[in-house]
PDB file of C-alpha atoms in Angstrom:
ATOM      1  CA  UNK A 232     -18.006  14.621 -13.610  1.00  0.00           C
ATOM      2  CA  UNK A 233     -17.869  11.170 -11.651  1.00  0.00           C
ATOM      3  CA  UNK A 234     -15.024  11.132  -9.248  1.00  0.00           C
ATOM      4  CA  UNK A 235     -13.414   7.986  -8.155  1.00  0.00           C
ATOM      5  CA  UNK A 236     -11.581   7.530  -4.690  1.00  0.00           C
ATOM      6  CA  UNK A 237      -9.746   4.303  -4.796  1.00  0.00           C
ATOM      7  CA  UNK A 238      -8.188   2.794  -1.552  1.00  0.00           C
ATOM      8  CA  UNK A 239      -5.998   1.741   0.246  1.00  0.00           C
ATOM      9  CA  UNK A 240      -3.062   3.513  -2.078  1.00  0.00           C
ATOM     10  CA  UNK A 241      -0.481   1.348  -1.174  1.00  0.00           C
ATOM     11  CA  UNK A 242      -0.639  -2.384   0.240  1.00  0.00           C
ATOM     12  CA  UNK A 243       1.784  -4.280   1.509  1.00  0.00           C
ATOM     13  CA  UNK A 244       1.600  -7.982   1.414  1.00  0.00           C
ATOM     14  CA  UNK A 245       2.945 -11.333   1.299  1.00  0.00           C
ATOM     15  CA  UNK A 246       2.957 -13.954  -1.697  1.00  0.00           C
ATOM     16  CA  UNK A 247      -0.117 -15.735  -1.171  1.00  0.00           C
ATOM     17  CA  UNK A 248      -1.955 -13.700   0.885  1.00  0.00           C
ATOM     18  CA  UNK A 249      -5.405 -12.324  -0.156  1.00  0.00           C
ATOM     19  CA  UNK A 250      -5.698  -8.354  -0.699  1.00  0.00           C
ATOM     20  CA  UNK A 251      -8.669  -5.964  -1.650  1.00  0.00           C
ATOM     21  CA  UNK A 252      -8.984  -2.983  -3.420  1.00  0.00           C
ATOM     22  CA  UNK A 253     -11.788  -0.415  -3.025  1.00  0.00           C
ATOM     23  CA  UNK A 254     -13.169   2.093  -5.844  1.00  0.00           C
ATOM     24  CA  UNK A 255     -15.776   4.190  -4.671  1.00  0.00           C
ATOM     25  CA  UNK A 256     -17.508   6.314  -7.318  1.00  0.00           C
ATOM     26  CA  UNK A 257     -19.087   9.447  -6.274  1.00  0.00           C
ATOM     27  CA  UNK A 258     -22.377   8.803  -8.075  1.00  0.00           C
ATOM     28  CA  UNK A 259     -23.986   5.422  -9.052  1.00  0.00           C
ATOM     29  CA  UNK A 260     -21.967   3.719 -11.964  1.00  0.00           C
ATOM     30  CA  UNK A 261     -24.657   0.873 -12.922  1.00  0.00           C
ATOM     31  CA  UNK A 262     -21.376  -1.646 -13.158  1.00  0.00           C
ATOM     32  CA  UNK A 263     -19.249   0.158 -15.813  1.00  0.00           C
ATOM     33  CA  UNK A 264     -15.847  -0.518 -13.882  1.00  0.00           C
ATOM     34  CA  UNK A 265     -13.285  -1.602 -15.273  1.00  0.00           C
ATOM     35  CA  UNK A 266      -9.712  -2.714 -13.314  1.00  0.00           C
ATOM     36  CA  UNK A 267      -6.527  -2.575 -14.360  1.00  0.00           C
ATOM     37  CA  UNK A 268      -2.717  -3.886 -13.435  1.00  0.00           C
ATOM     38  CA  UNK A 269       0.377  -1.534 -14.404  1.00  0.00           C
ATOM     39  CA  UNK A 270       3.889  -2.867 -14.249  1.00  0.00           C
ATOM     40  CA  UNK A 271       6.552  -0.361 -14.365  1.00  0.00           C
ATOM     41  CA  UNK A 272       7.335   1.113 -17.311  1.00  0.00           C
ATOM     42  CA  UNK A 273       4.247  -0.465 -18.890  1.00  0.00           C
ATOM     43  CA  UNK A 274       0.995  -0.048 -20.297  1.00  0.00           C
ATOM     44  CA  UNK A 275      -2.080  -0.411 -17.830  1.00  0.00           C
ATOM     45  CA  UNK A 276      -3.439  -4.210 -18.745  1.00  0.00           C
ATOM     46  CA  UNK A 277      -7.652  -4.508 -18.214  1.00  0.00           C
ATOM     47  CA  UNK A 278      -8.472  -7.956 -15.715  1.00  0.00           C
ATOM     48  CA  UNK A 279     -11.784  -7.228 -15.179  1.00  0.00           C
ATOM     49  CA  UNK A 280     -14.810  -5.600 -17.068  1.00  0.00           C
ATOM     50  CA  UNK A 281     -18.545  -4.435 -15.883  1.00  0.00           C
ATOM     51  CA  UNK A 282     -17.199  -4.889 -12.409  1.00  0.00           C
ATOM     52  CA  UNK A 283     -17.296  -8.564 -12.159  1.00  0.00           C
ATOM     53  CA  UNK A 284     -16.398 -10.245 -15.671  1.00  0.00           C
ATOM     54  CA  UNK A 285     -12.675 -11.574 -15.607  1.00  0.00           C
ATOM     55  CA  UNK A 286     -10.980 -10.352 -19.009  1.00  0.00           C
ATOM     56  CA  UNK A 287     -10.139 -13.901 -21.391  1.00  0.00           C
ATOM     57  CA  UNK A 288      -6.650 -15.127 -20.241  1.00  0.00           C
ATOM     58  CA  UNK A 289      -6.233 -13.350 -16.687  1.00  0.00           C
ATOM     59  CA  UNK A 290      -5.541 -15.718 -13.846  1.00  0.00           C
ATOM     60  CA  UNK A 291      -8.966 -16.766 -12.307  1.00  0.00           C
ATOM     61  CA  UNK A 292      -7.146 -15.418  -8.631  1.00  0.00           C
ATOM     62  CA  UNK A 293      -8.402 -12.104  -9.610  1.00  0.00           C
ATOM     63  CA  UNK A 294     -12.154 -11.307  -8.989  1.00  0.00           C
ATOM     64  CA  UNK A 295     -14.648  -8.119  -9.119  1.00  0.00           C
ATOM     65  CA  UNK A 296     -17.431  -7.313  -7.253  1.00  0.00           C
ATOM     66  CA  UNK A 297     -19.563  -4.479  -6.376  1.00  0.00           C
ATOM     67  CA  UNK A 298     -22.704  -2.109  -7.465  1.00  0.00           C
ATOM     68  CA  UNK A 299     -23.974   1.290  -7.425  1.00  0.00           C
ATOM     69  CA  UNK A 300     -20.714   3.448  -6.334  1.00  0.00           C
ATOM     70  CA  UNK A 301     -18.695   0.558  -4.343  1.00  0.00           C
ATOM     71  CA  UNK A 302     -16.369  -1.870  -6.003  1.00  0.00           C
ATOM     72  CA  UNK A 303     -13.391  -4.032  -4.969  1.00  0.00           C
ATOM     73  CA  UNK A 304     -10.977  -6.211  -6.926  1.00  0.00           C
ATOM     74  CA  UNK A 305      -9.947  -8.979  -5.191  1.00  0.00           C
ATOM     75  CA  UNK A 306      -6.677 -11.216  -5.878  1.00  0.00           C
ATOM     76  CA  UNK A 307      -6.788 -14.910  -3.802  1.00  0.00           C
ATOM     77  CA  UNK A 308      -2.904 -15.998  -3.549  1.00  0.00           C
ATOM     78  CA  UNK A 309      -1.143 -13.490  -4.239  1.00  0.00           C
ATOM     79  CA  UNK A 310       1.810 -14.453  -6.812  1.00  0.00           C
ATOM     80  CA  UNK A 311       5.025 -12.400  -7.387  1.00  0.00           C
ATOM     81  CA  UNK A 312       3.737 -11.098 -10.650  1.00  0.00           C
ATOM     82  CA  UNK A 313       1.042  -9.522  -9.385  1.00  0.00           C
ATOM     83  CA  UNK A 314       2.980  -7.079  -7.160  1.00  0.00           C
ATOM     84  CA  UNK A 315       1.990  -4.002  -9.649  1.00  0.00           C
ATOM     85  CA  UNK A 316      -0.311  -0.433  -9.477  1.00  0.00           C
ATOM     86  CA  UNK A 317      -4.235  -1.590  -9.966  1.00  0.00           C
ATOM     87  CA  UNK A 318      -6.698   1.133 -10.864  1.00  0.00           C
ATOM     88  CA  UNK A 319     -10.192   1.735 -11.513  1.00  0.00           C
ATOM     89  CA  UNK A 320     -12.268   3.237 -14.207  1.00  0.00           C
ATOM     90  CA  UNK A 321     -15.463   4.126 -14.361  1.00  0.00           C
ATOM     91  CA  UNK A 322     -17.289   3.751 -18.320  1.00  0.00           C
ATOM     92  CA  UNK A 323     -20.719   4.738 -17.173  1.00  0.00           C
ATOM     93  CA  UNK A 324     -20.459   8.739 -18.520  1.00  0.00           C
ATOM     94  CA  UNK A 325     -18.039  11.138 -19.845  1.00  0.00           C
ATOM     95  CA  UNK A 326     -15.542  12.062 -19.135  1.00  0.00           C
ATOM     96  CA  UNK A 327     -14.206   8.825 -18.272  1.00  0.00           C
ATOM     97  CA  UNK A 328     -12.248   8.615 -15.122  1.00  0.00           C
ATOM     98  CA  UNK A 329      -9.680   6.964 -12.881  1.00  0.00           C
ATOM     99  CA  UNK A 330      -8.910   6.233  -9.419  1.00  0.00           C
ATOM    100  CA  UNK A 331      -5.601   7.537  -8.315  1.00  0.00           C
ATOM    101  CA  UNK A 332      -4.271   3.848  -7.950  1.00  0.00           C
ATOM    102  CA  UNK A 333      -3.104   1.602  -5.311  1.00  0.00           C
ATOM    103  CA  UNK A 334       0.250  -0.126  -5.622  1.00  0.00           C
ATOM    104  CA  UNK A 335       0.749  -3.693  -3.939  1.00  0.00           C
ATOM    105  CA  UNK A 336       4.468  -4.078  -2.618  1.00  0.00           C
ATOM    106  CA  UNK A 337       5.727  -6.962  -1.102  1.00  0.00           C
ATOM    107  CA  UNK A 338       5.840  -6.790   2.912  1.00  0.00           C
TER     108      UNK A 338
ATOM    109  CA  UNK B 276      -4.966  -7.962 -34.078  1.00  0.00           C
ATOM    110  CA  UNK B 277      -6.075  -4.554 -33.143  1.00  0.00           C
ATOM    111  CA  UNK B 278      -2.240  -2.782 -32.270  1.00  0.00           C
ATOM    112  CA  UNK B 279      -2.234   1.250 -31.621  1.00  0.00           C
ATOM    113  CA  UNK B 280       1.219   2.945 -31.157  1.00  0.00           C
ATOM    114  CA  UNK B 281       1.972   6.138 -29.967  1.00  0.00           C
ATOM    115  CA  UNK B 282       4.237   8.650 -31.771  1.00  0.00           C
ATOM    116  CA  UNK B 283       5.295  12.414 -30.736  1.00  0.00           C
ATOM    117  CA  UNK B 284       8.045  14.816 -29.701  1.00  0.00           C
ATOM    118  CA  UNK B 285      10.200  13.925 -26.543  1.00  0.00           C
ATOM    119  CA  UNK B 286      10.181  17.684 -25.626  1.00  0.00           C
ATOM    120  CA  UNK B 287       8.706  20.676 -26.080  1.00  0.00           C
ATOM    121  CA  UNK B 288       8.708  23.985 -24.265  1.00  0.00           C
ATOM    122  CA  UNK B 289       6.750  25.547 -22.087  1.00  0.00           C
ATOM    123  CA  UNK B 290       3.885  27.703 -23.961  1.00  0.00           C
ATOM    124  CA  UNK B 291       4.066  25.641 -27.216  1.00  0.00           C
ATOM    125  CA  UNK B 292       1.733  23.373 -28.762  1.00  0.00           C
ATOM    126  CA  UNK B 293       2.420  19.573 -28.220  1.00  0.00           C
ATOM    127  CA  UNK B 294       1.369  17.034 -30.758  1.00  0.00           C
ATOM    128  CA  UNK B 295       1.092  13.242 -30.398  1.00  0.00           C
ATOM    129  CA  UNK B 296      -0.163  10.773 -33.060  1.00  0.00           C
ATOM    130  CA  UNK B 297      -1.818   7.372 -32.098  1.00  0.00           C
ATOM    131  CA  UNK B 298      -1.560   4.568 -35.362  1.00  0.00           C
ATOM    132  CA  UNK B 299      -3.665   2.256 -35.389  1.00  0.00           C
ATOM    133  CA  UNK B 300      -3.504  -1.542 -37.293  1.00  0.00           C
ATOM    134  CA  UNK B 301      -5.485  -4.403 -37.551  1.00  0.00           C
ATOM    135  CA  UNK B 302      -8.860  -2.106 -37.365  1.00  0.00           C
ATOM    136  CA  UNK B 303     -10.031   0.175 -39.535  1.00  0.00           C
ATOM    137  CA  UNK B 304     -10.886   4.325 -37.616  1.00  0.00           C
ATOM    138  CA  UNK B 305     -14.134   3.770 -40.280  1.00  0.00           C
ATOM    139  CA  UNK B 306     -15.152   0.822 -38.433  1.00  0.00           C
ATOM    140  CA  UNK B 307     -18.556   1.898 -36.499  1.00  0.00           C
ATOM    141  CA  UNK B 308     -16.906   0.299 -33.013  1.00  0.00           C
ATOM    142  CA  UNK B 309     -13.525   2.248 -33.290  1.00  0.00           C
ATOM    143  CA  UNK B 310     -13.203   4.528 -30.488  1.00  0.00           C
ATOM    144  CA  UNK B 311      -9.834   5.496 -29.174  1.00  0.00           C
ATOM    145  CA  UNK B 312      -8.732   7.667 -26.375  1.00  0.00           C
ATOM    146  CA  UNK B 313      -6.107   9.565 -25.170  1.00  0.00           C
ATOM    147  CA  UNK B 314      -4.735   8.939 -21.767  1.00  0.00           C
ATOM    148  CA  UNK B 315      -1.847  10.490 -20.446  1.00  0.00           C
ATOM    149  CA  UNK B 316       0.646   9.510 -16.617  1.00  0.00           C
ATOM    150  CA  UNK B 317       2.853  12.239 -15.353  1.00  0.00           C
ATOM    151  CA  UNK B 318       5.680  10.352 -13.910  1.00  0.00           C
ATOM    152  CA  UNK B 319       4.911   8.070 -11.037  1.00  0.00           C
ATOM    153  CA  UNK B 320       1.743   9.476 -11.022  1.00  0.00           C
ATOM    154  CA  UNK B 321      -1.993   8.414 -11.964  1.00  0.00           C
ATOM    155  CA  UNK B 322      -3.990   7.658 -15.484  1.00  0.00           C
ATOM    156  CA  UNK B 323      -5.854  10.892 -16.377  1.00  0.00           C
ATOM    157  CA  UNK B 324      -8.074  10.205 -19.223  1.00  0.00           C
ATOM    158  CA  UNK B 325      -7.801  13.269 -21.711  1.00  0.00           C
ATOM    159  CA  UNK B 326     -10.252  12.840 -24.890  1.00  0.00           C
ATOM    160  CA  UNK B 327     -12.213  10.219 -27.265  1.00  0.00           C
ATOM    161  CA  UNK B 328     -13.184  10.413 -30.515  1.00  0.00           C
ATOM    162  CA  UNK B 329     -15.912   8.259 -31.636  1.00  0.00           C
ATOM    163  CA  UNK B 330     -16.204   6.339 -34.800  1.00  0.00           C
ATOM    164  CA  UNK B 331     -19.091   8.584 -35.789  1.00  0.00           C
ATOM    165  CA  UNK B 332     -16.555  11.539 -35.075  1.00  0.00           C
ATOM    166  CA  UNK B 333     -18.105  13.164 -32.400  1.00  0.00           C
ATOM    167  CA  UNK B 334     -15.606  13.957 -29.272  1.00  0.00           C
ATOM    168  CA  UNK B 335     -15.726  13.992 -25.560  1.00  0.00           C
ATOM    169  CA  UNK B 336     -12.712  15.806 -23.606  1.00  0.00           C
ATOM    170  CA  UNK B 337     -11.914  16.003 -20.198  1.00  0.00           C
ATOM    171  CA  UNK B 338     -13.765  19.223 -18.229  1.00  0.00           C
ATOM    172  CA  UNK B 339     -10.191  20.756 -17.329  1.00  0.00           C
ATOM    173  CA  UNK B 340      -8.273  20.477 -20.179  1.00  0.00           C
ATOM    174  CA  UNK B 341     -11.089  21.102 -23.008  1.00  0.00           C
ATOM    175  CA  UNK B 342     -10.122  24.281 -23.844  1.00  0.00           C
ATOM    176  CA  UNK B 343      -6.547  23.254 -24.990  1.00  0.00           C
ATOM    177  CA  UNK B 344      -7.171  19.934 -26.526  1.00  0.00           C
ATOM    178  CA  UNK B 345      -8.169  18.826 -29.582  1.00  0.00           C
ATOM    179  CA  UNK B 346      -8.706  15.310 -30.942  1.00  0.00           C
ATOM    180  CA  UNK B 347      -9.209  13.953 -34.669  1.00  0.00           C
ATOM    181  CA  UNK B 348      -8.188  11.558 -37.414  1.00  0.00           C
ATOM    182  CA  UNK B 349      -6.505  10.840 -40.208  1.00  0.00           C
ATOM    183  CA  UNK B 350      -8.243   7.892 -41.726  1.00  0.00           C
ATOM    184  CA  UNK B 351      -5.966   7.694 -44.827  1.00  0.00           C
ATOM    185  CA  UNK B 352      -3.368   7.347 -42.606  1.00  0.00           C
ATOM    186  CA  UNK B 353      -5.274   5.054 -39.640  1.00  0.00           C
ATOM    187  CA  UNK B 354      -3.779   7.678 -36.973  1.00  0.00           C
ATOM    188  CA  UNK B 355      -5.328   9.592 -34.251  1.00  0.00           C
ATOM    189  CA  UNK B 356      -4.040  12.972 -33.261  1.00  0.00           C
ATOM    190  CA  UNK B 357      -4.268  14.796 -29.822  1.00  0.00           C
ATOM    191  CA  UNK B 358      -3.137  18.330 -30.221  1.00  0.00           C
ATOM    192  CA  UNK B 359      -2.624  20.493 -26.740  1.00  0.00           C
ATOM    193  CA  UNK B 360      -2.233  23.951 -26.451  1.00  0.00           C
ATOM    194  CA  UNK B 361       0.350  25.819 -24.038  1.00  0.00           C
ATOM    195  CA  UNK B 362       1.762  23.019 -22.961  1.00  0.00           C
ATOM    196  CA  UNK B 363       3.799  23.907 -19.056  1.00  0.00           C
ATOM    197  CA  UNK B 364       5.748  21.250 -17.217  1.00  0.00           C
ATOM    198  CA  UNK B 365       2.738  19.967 -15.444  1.00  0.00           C
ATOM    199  CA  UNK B 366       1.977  18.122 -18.931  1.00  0.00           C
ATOM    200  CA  UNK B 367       4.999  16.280 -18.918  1.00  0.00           C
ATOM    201  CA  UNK B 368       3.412  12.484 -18.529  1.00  0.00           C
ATOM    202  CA  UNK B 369       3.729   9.612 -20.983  1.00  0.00           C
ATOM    203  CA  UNK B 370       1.044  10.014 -23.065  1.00  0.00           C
ATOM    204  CA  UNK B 371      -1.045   6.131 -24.059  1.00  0.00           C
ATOM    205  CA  UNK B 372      -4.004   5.638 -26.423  1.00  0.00           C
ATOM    206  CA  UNK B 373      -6.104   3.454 -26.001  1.00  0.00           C
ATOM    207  CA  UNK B 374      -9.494   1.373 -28.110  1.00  0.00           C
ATOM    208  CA  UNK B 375     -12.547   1.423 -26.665  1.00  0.00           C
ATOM    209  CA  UNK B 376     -14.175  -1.324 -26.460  1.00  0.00           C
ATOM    210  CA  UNK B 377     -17.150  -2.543 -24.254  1.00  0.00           C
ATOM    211  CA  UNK B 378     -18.998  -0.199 -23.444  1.00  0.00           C
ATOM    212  CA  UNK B 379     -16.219   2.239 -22.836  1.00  0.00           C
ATOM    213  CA  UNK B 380     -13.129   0.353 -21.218  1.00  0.00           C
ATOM    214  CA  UNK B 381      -9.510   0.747 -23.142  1.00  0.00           C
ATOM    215  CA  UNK B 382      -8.249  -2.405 -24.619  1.00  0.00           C
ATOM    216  CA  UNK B 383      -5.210  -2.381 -26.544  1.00  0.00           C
ATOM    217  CA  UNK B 384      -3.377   0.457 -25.066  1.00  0.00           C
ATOM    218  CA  UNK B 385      -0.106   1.283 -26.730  1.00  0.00           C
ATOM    219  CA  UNK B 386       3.078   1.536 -25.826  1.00  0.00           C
ATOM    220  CA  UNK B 387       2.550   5.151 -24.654  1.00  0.00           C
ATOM    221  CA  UNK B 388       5.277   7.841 -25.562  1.00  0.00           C
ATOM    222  CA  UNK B 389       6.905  10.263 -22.637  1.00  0.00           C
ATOM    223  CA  UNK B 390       6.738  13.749 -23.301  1.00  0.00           C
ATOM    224  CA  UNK B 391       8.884  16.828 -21.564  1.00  0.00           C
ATOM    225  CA  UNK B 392       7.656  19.938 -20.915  1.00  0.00           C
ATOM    226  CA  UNK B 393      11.160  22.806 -19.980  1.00  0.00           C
ATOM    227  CA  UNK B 394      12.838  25.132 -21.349  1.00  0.00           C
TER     228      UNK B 394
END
């Protein structure tokens, strides 16, 4: 099974600073990551596909990048809404998996 | 408009067998690109993905839990069902499903419904 360690797991930051999130997979993943931002209470909402493609309608402030096991998602300017949970998932093999999150607070 | 929603008990106890139902509109389960998961989040906790089912209906379930859970479908009702097995309070999460689209990411997810596990 592919493990993925996401860091940090929780960020503290500013509106409109600039944060990054790493997924590390624990074997190669070709690209297949997917990210995702939770708001409490609801369901996980995809920004970005095969690692780097931004998902139609998500704010172009969010940005993937990465290959083999390493990823990060990027957000420039950070803006109230985006203070959420962000995690990973690998879509390279099953089982499909997540990384355990990281939640962005405000400082 | 692919839309899934997520239907099941709000508790159950501890040794019994826990049922959700995922129903899905806008897409047809026949359709050769419907996949859905299950995906479940104990409270404040992470997504743990739990089992697909493939248009073709082959399934895939995740290495711990694959001895309790089974997936299928209804498709004269458009629902998915995830059935698991001696259920303890650990499984108390609210439980999503998800389409797969792309590959393999999950895109609509529903509303997700919580589930207890106690006595």
């Amino acid at each position: 099974d592919i493990q993925m360690t996401q860091f940090p797991s929780t960020l503290s930051a500013s509106v409109g600073d600039r944060v990054t999130i790493t997924c590390r997979a624990s074997q190669t993943i070709y690209s297949w990551l997917a990210w995702y931002q939770q708001h409490a209470g609801r369901a996980p909402k995809v920004l970005i596909s095969k690692a780097s493609s931004l998902e139609s309608g998500v704010p172009s402030r969010f940005s993937g990048s990465g290959s083999g096991t390493e990823y990060t998602l990027t957000i420039n300017s950070l803006q109230p809404d985006d203070f959420a949970i962000y995690y990973c998932q690998q879509y390279s093999a099953y089982p499909r998996s997540f990384g355990q999150g990281t939640k962005v607070e405000i400082k | 408009q692919v839309n899934l929603k997520e239907s099941g008990p709000a508790l159950v106890k501890p040794t019994e067998t826990l049922t959700v139902t995922c129903t899905v509109s806008g897409y047809s389960l026949n359709n050769t690109k419907m996949g859905v998961s299950w995906i479940r989040q104990p409270p404040g906790k992470a997504l743990e993905w739990l089992a697909h089912l493939f248009s073709n209906d082959e399934r895939s379930y995740s290495t711990s839990l694959e001895n309790r859970l089974t997936i299928s479908k209804d498709t004269s009702k458009s629902q998915v069902i995830l059935i698991l097995t001696n259920v303890d309070p650990t499984d108390t999460a609210t439980y999503f499903c998800a389409r797969s689209r792309g590959g393999g990411l999950f895109d609509p997810w529903g509303q997700g419904t919580l589930v207890t596990v106690s006595s």
